[in-house]
């Protein structure tokens, strides 16, 4: 998990996309991967903390986005 306080969703998405591309560019062999190399699936979420939005909400939203990325074929970033 990476938390960037004060960052907007679009920038967080771009940073996650950059991370995904950098990991893919390393082309680290992984025999059990359907891609043949290590990949990542990333879920991005953004909340403004207040009485109704907590850290747990942020984690839950990011987790939902992560599993959506995995469901869509892995090696993706989902918001």
mmCIF file of N, CA and C in Angstrom:
data_model
loop_
_atom_site.group_PDB
_atom_site.id
_atom_site.type_symbol
_atom_site.label_atom_id
_atom_site.label_comp_id
_atom_site.label_asym_id
_atom_site.label_seq_id
_atom_site.Cartn_x
_atom_site.Cartn_y
_atom_site.Cartn_z
ATOM 1 N N UNK A 1 0.834 -1.158 0.000
ATOM 2 C CA UNK A 1 0.000 0.000 0.000
ATOM 3 C C UNK A 1 0.890 1.235 0.000
ATOM 4 N N UNK A 2 0.462 2.206 -0.799
ATOM 5 C CA UNK A 2 1.130 3.504 -0.829
ATOM 6 C C UNK A 2 0.049 4.549 -0.592
ATOM 7 N N UNK A 3 0.285 5.434 0.357
ATOM 8 C CA UNK A 3 -0.676 6.497 0.645
ATOM 9 C C UNK A 3 0.007 7.833 0.373
ATOM 10 N N UNK A 4 -0.639 8.646 -0.444
ATOM 11 C CA UNK A 4 -0.146 9.979 -0.763
ATOM 12 C C UNK A 4 -1.129 11.007 -0.215
ATOM 13 N N UNK A 5 -0.854 11.584 0.944
ATOM 14 C CA UNK A 5 -1.764 12.595 1.486
ATOM 15 C C UNK A 5 -1.818 13.824 0.582
ATOM 16 N N UNK A 6 -3.021 14.324 0.365
ATOM 17 C CA UNK A 6 -3.190 15.567 -0.377
ATOM 18 C C UNK A 6 -3.059 15.464 -1.879
ATOM 19 N N UNK A 7 -3.069 14.277 -2.425
ATOM 20 C CA UNK A 7 -2.915 14.112 -3.872
ATOM 21 C C UNK A 7 -4.287 13.881 -4.511
ATOM 22 N N UNK A 8 -4.477 14.392 -5.708
ATOM 23 C CA UNK A 8 -5.753 14.200 -6.401
ATOM 24 C C UNK A 8 -5.756 12.853 -7.117
ATOM 25 N N UNK A 9 -6.948 12.352 -7.375
ATOM 26 C CA UNK A 9 -7.116 11.016 -7.945
ATOM 27 C C UNK A 9 -6.373 10.843 -9.266
ATOM 28 N N UNK A 10 -6.456 11.820 -10.153
ATOM 29 C CA UNK A 10 -5.818 11.701 -11.469
ATOM 30 C C UNK A 10 -4.303 11.535 -11.347
ATOM 31 N N UNK A 11 -3.687 12.267 -10.430
ATOM 32 C CA UNK A 11 -2.233 12.139 -10.236
ATOM 33 C C UNK A 11 -1.906 10.778 -9.630
ATOM 34 N N UNK A 12 -2.714 10.320 -8.689
ATOM 35 C CA UNK A 12 -2.503 8.992 -8.094
ATOM 36 C C UNK A 12 -2.596 7.917 -9.168
ATOM 37 N N UNK A 13 -3.579 8.051 -10.063
ATOM 38 C CA UNK A 13 -3.731 7.096 -11.164
ATOM 39 C C UNK A 13 -2.489 7.112 -12.059
ATOM 40 N N UNK A 14 -2.016 8.295 -12.415
ATOM 41 C CA UNK A 14 -0.831 8.405 -13.275
ATOM 42 C C UNK A 14 0.399 7.792 -12.610
ATOM 43 N N UNK A 15 0.543 8.006 -11.312
ATOM 44 C CA UNK A 15 1.683 7.426 -10.594
ATOM 45 C C UNK A 15 1.586 5.900 -10.569
ATOM 46 N N UNK A 16 0.385 5.385 -10.366
ATOM 47 C CA UNK A 16 0.191 3.928 -10.372
ATOM 48 C C UNK A 16 0.495 3.367 -11.759
ATOM 49 N N UNK A 17 0.061 4.061 -12.796
ATOM 50 C CA UNK A 17 0.322 3.624 -14.174
ATOM 51 C C UNK A 17 1.823 3.609 -14.440
ATOM 52 N N UNK A 18 2.538 4.601 -13.957
ATOM 53 C CA UNK A 18 3.995 4.657 -14.110
ATOM 54 C C UNK A 18 4.652 3.486 -13.381
ATOM 55 N N UNK A 19 4.190 3.210 -12.169
ATOM 56 C CA UNK A 19 4.720 2.081 -11.404
ATOM 57 C C UNK A 19 4.503 0.773 -12.161
ATOM 58 N N UNK A 20 3.303 0.571 -12.677
ATOM 59 C CA UNK A 20 2.996 -0.640 -13.442
ATOM 60 C C UNK A 20 3.941 -0.774 -14.640
ATOM 61 N N UNK A 21 4.113 0.309 -15.385
ATOM 62 C CA UNK A 21 4.985 0.274 -16.570
ATOM 63 C C UNK A 21 6.441 0.009 -16.201
ATOM 64 N N UNK A 22 6.908 0.604 -15.100
ATOM 65 C CA UNK A 22 8.296 0.388 -14.671
ATOM 66 C C UNK A 22 8.531 -1.050 -14.244
ATOM 67 N N UNK A 23 7.570 -1.627 -13.552
ATOM 68 C CA UNK A 23 7.710 -3.033 -13.145
ATOM 69 C C UNK A 23 7.687 -3.932 -14.369
ATOM 70 N N UNK A 24 6.790 -3.657 -15.289
ATOM 71 C CA UNK A 24 6.717 -4.464 -16.510
ATOM 72 C C UNK A 24 7.998 -4.341 -17.331
ATOM 73 N N UNK A 25 8.584 -3.161 -17.371
ATOM 74 C CA UNK A 25 9.812 -2.934 -18.146
ATOM 75 C C UNK A 25 11.001 -3.724 -17.603
ATOM 76 N N UNK A 26 10.967 -4.061 -16.327
ATOM 77 C CA UNK A 26 12.048 -4.868 -15.752
ATOM 78 C C UNK A 26 12.057 -6.280 -16.329
ATOM 79 N N UNK A 27 10.910 -6.749 -16.815
ATOM 80 C CA UNK A 27 10.782 -8.048 -17.469
ATOM 81 C C UNK A 27 11.387 -9.184 -16.626
ATOM 82 N N UNK A 28 10.996 -9.211 -15.354
ATOM 83 C CA UNK A 28 11.492 -10.234 -14.435
ATOM 84 C C UNK A 28 10.723 -11.535 -14.693
ATOM 85 N N UNK A 29 11.428 -12.562 -15.070
ATOM 86 C CA UNK A 29 10.816 -13.839 -15.443
ATOM 87 C C UNK A 29 10.062 -14.440 -14.263
ATOM 88 N N UNK A 30 8.859 -14.914 -14.558
ATOM 89 C CA UNK A 30 8.026 -15.604 -13.559
ATOM 90 C C UNK A 30 7.336 -16.749 -14.301
ATOM 91 N N UNK A 31 7.826 -17.941 -14.093
ATOM 92 C CA UNK A 31 7.357 -19.111 -14.843
ATOM 93 C C UNK A 31 5.871 -19.391 -14.660
ATOM 94 N N UNK A 32 5.286 -19.003 -13.525
ATOM 95 C CA UNK A 32 3.888 -19.321 -13.265
ATOM 96 C C UNK A 32 2.931 -18.201 -13.669
ATOM 97 N N UNK A 33 3.449 -17.132 -14.227
ATOM 98 C CA UNK A 33 2.613 -16.018 -14.664
ATOM 99 C C UNK A 33 2.114 -16.270 -16.077
ATOM 100 N N UNK A 34 0.868 -15.925 -16.327
ATOM 101 C CA UNK A 34 0.334 -16.069 -17.687
ATOM 102 C C UNK A 34 1.042 -15.130 -18.660
ATOM 103 N N UNK A 35 1.711 -14.103 -18.137
ATOM 104 C CA UNK A 35 2.444 -13.161 -18.978
ATOM 105 C C UNK A 35 3.903 -13.578 -19.170
ATOM 106 N N UNK A 36 4.364 -14.539 -18.357
ATOM 107 C CA UNK A 36 5.745 -14.995 -18.434
ATOM 108 C C UNK A 36 6.709 -14.167 -17.603
ATOM 109 N N UNK A 37 6.212 -13.069 -17.041
ATOM 110 C CA UNK A 37 7.048 -12.217 -16.196
ATOM 111 C C UNK A 37 6.178 -11.602 -15.101
ATOM 112 N N UNK A 38 6.848 -11.003 -14.125
ATOM 113 C CA UNK A 38 6.125 -10.384 -13.014
ATOM 114 C C UNK A 38 5.313 -9.196 -13.508
ATOM 115 N N UNK A 39 4.076 -9.128 -13.051
ATOM 116 C CA UNK A 39 3.199 -8.003 -13.346
ATOM 117 C C UNK A 39 2.546 -7.554 -12.039
ATOM 118 N N UNK A 40 1.845 -6.434 -12.099
ATOM 119 C CA UNK A 40 1.113 -5.961 -10.926
ATOM 120 C C UNK A 40 -0.297 -5.558 -11.330
ATOM 121 N N UNK A 41 -1.188 -5.723 -10.395
ATOM 122 C CA UNK A 41 -2.534 -5.185 -10.501
ATOM 123 C C UNK A 41 -2.637 -4.150 -9.389
ATOM 124 N N UNK A 42 -3.140 -2.972 -9.726
ATOM 125 C CA UNK A 42 -3.158 -1.876 -8.763
ATOM 126 C C UNK A 42 -4.558 -1.285 -8.660
ATOM 127 N N UNK A 43 -4.995 -1.094 -7.427
ATOM 128 C CA UNK A 43 -6.249 -0.409 -7.156
ATOM 129 C C UNK A 43 -5.956 0.958 -6.596
ATOM 130 N N UNK A 44 -6.568 1.985 -7.171
ATOM 131 C CA UNK A 44 -6.355 3.370 -6.745
ATOM 132 C C UNK A 44 -7.667 3.911 -6.192
ATOM 133 N N UNK A 45 -7.578 4.595 -5.068
ATOM 134 C CA UNK A 45 -8.768 5.207 -4.468
ATOM 135 C C UNK A 45 -8.377 6.533 -3.837
ATOM 136 N N UNK A 46 -9.367 7.386 -3.677
ATOM 137 C CA UNK A 46 -9.129 8.686 -3.075
ATOM 138 C C UNK A 46 -10.344 9.050 -2.230
ATOM 139 N N UNK A 47 -10.119 9.434 -0.997
ATOM 140 C CA UNK A 47 -11.197 9.936 -0.139
ATOM 141 C C UNK A 47 -10.681 11.146 0.634
ATOM 142 N N UNK A 48 -11.597 12.018 0.984
ATOM 143 C CA UNK A 48 -11.287 13.128 1.862
ATOM 144 C C UNK A 48 -11.768 12.738 3.250
ATOM 145 N N UNK A 49 -10.846 12.615 4.199
ATOM 146 C CA UNK A 49 -11.253 12.190 5.535
ATOM 147 C C UNK A 49 -12.233 13.185 6.166
ATOM 148 N N UNK A 50 -13.294 12.650 6.719
ATOM 149 C CA UNK A 50 -14.267 13.434 7.479
ATOM 150 C C UNK A 50 -15.047 12.474 8.361
ATOM 151 N N UNK A 51 -16.192 12.899 8.873
ATOM 152 C CA UNK A 51 -16.949 12.026 9.773
ATOM 153 C C UNK A 51 -17.440 10.752 9.091
ATOM 154 N N UNK A 52 -17.637 10.809 7.762
ATOM 155 C CA UNK A 52 -18.178 9.631 7.066
ATOM 156 C C UNK A 52 -17.136 8.865 6.262
ATOM 157 N N UNK A 53 -15.997 9.474 5.958
ATOM 158 C CA UNK A 53 -14.931 8.804 5.203
ATOM 159 C C UNK A 53 -13.737 8.572 6.116
ATOM 160 N N UNK A 54 -13.404 7.322 6.330
ATOM 161 C CA UNK A 54 -12.305 6.967 7.225
ATOM 162 C C UNK A 54 -11.156 6.337 6.444
ATOM 163 N N UNK A 55 -10.069 6.098 7.123
ATOM 164 C CA UNK A 55 -8.948 5.372 6.523
ATOM 165 C C UNK A 55 -9.403 3.995 6.062
ATOM 166 N N UNK A 56 -10.259 3.347 6.837
ATOM 167 C CA UNK A 56 -10.775 2.031 6.455
ATOM 168 C C UNK A 56 -11.572 2.121 5.152
ATOM 169 N N UNK A 57 -12.320 3.211 4.953
ATOM 170 C CA UNK A 57 -13.048 3.410 3.693
ATOM 171 C C UNK A 57 -12.076 3.500 2.525
ATOM 172 N N UNK A 58 -10.994 4.241 2.722
ATOM 173 C CA UNK A 58 -9.980 4.368 1.676
ATOM 174 C C UNK A 58 -9.413 3.003 1.312
ATOM 175 N N UNK A 59 -9.062 2.229 2.316
ATOM 176 C CA UNK A 59 -8.507 0.896 2.077
ATOM 177 C C UNK A 59 -9.528 0.006 1.365
ATOM 178 N N UNK A 60 -10.775 0.067 1.781
ATOM 179 C CA UNK A 60 -11.825 -0.749 1.148
ATOM 180 C C UNK A 60 -12.015 -0.381 -0.313
ATOM 181 N N UNK A 61 -12.033 0.922 -0.611
ATOM 182 C CA UNK A 61 -12.198 1.362 -2.011
ATOM 183 C C UNK A 61 -11.005 0.922 -2.870
ATOM 184 N N UNK A 62 -9.807 1.054 -2.317
ATOM 185 C CA UNK A 62 -8.611 0.633 -3.060
ATOM 186 C C UNK A 62 -8.622 -0.879 -3.279
ATOM 187 N N UNK A 63 -9.056 -1.626 -2.280
ATOM 188 C CA UNK A 63 -9.139 -3.081 -2.389
ATOM 189 C C UNK A 63 -10.144 -3.492 -3.463
ATOM 190 N N UNK A 64 -11.298 -2.824 -3.508
ATOM 191 C CA UNK A 64 -12.300 -3.109 -4.539
ATOM 192 C C UNK A 64 -11.724 -2.845 -5.925
ATOM 193 N N UNK A 65 -11.003 -1.733 -6.074
ATOM 194 C CA UNK A 65 -10.396 -1.400 -7.361
ATOM 195 C C UNK A 65 -9.320 -2.416 -7.736
ATOM 196 N N UNK A 66 -8.552 -2.879 -6.757
ATOM 197 C CA UNK A 66 -7.533 -3.897 -7.004
ATOM 198 C C UNK A 66 -8.163 -5.171 -7.556
ATOM 199 N N UNK A 67 -9.230 -5.639 -6.921
ATOM 200 C CA UNK A 67 -9.858 -6.875 -7.391
ATOM 201 C C UNK A 67 -10.543 -6.688 -8.736
ATOM 202 N N UNK A 68 -10.997 -5.479 -9.038
ATOM 203 C CA UNK A 68 -11.545 -5.198 -10.359
ATOM 204 C C UNK A 68 -10.434 -5.299 -11.409
ATOM 205 N N UNK A 69 -9.240 -4.806 -11.083
ATOM 206 C CA UNK A 69 -8.094 -4.905 -12.000
ATOM 207 C C UNK A 69 -7.729 -6.362 -12.244
ATOM 208 N N UNK A 70 -7.755 -7.176 -11.198
ATOM 209 C CA UNK A 70 -7.449 -8.600 -11.351
ATOM 210 C C UNK A 70 -8.502 -9.291 -12.209
ATOM 211 N N UNK A 71 -9.768 -8.945 -11.973
ATOM 212 C CA UNK A 71 -10.860 -9.554 -12.730
ATOM 213 C C UNK A 71 -10.815 -9.196 -14.210
ATOM 214 N N UNK A 72 -10.299 -8.022 -14.502
ATOM 215 C CA UNK A 72 -10.234 -7.547 -15.891
ATOM 216 C C UNK A 72 -9.014 -8.069 -16.634
ATOM 217 N N UNK A 73 -8.289 -8.994 -16.019
ATOM 218 C CA UNK A 73 -7.179 -9.625 -16.729
ATOM 219 C C UNK A 73 -5.807 -9.381 -16.154
ATOM 220 N N UNK A 74 -5.743 -8.730 -15.016
ATOM 221 C CA UNK A 74 -4.469 -8.472 -14.333
ATOM 222 C C UNK A 74 -3.595 -7.498 -15.115
ATOM 223 N N UNK A 75 -2.481 -7.107 -14.496
ATOM 224 C CA UNK A 75 -1.537 -6.157 -15.083
ATOM 225 C C UNK A 75 -2.250 -4.881 -15.510
ATOM 226 N N UNK A 76 -3.084 -4.356 -14.608
ATOM 227 C CA UNK A 76 -3.883 -3.170 -14.892
ATOM 228 C C UNK A 76 -3.942 -2.275 -13.657
ATOM 229 N N UNK A 77 -4.329 -1.027 -13.911
ATOM 230 C CA UNK A 77 -4.635 -0.080 -12.852
ATOM 231 C C UNK A 77 -6.113 0.231 -12.957
ATOM 232 N N UNK A 78 -6.840 0.100 -11.865
ATOM 233 C CA UNK A 78 -8.257 0.456 -11.826
ATOM 234 C C UNK A 78 -8.491 1.450 -10.699
ATOM 235 N N UNK A 79 -9.436 2.344 -10.929
ATOM 236 C CA UNK A 79 -9.811 3.353 -9.935
ATOM 237 C C UNK A 79 -11.150 2.960 -9.343
#
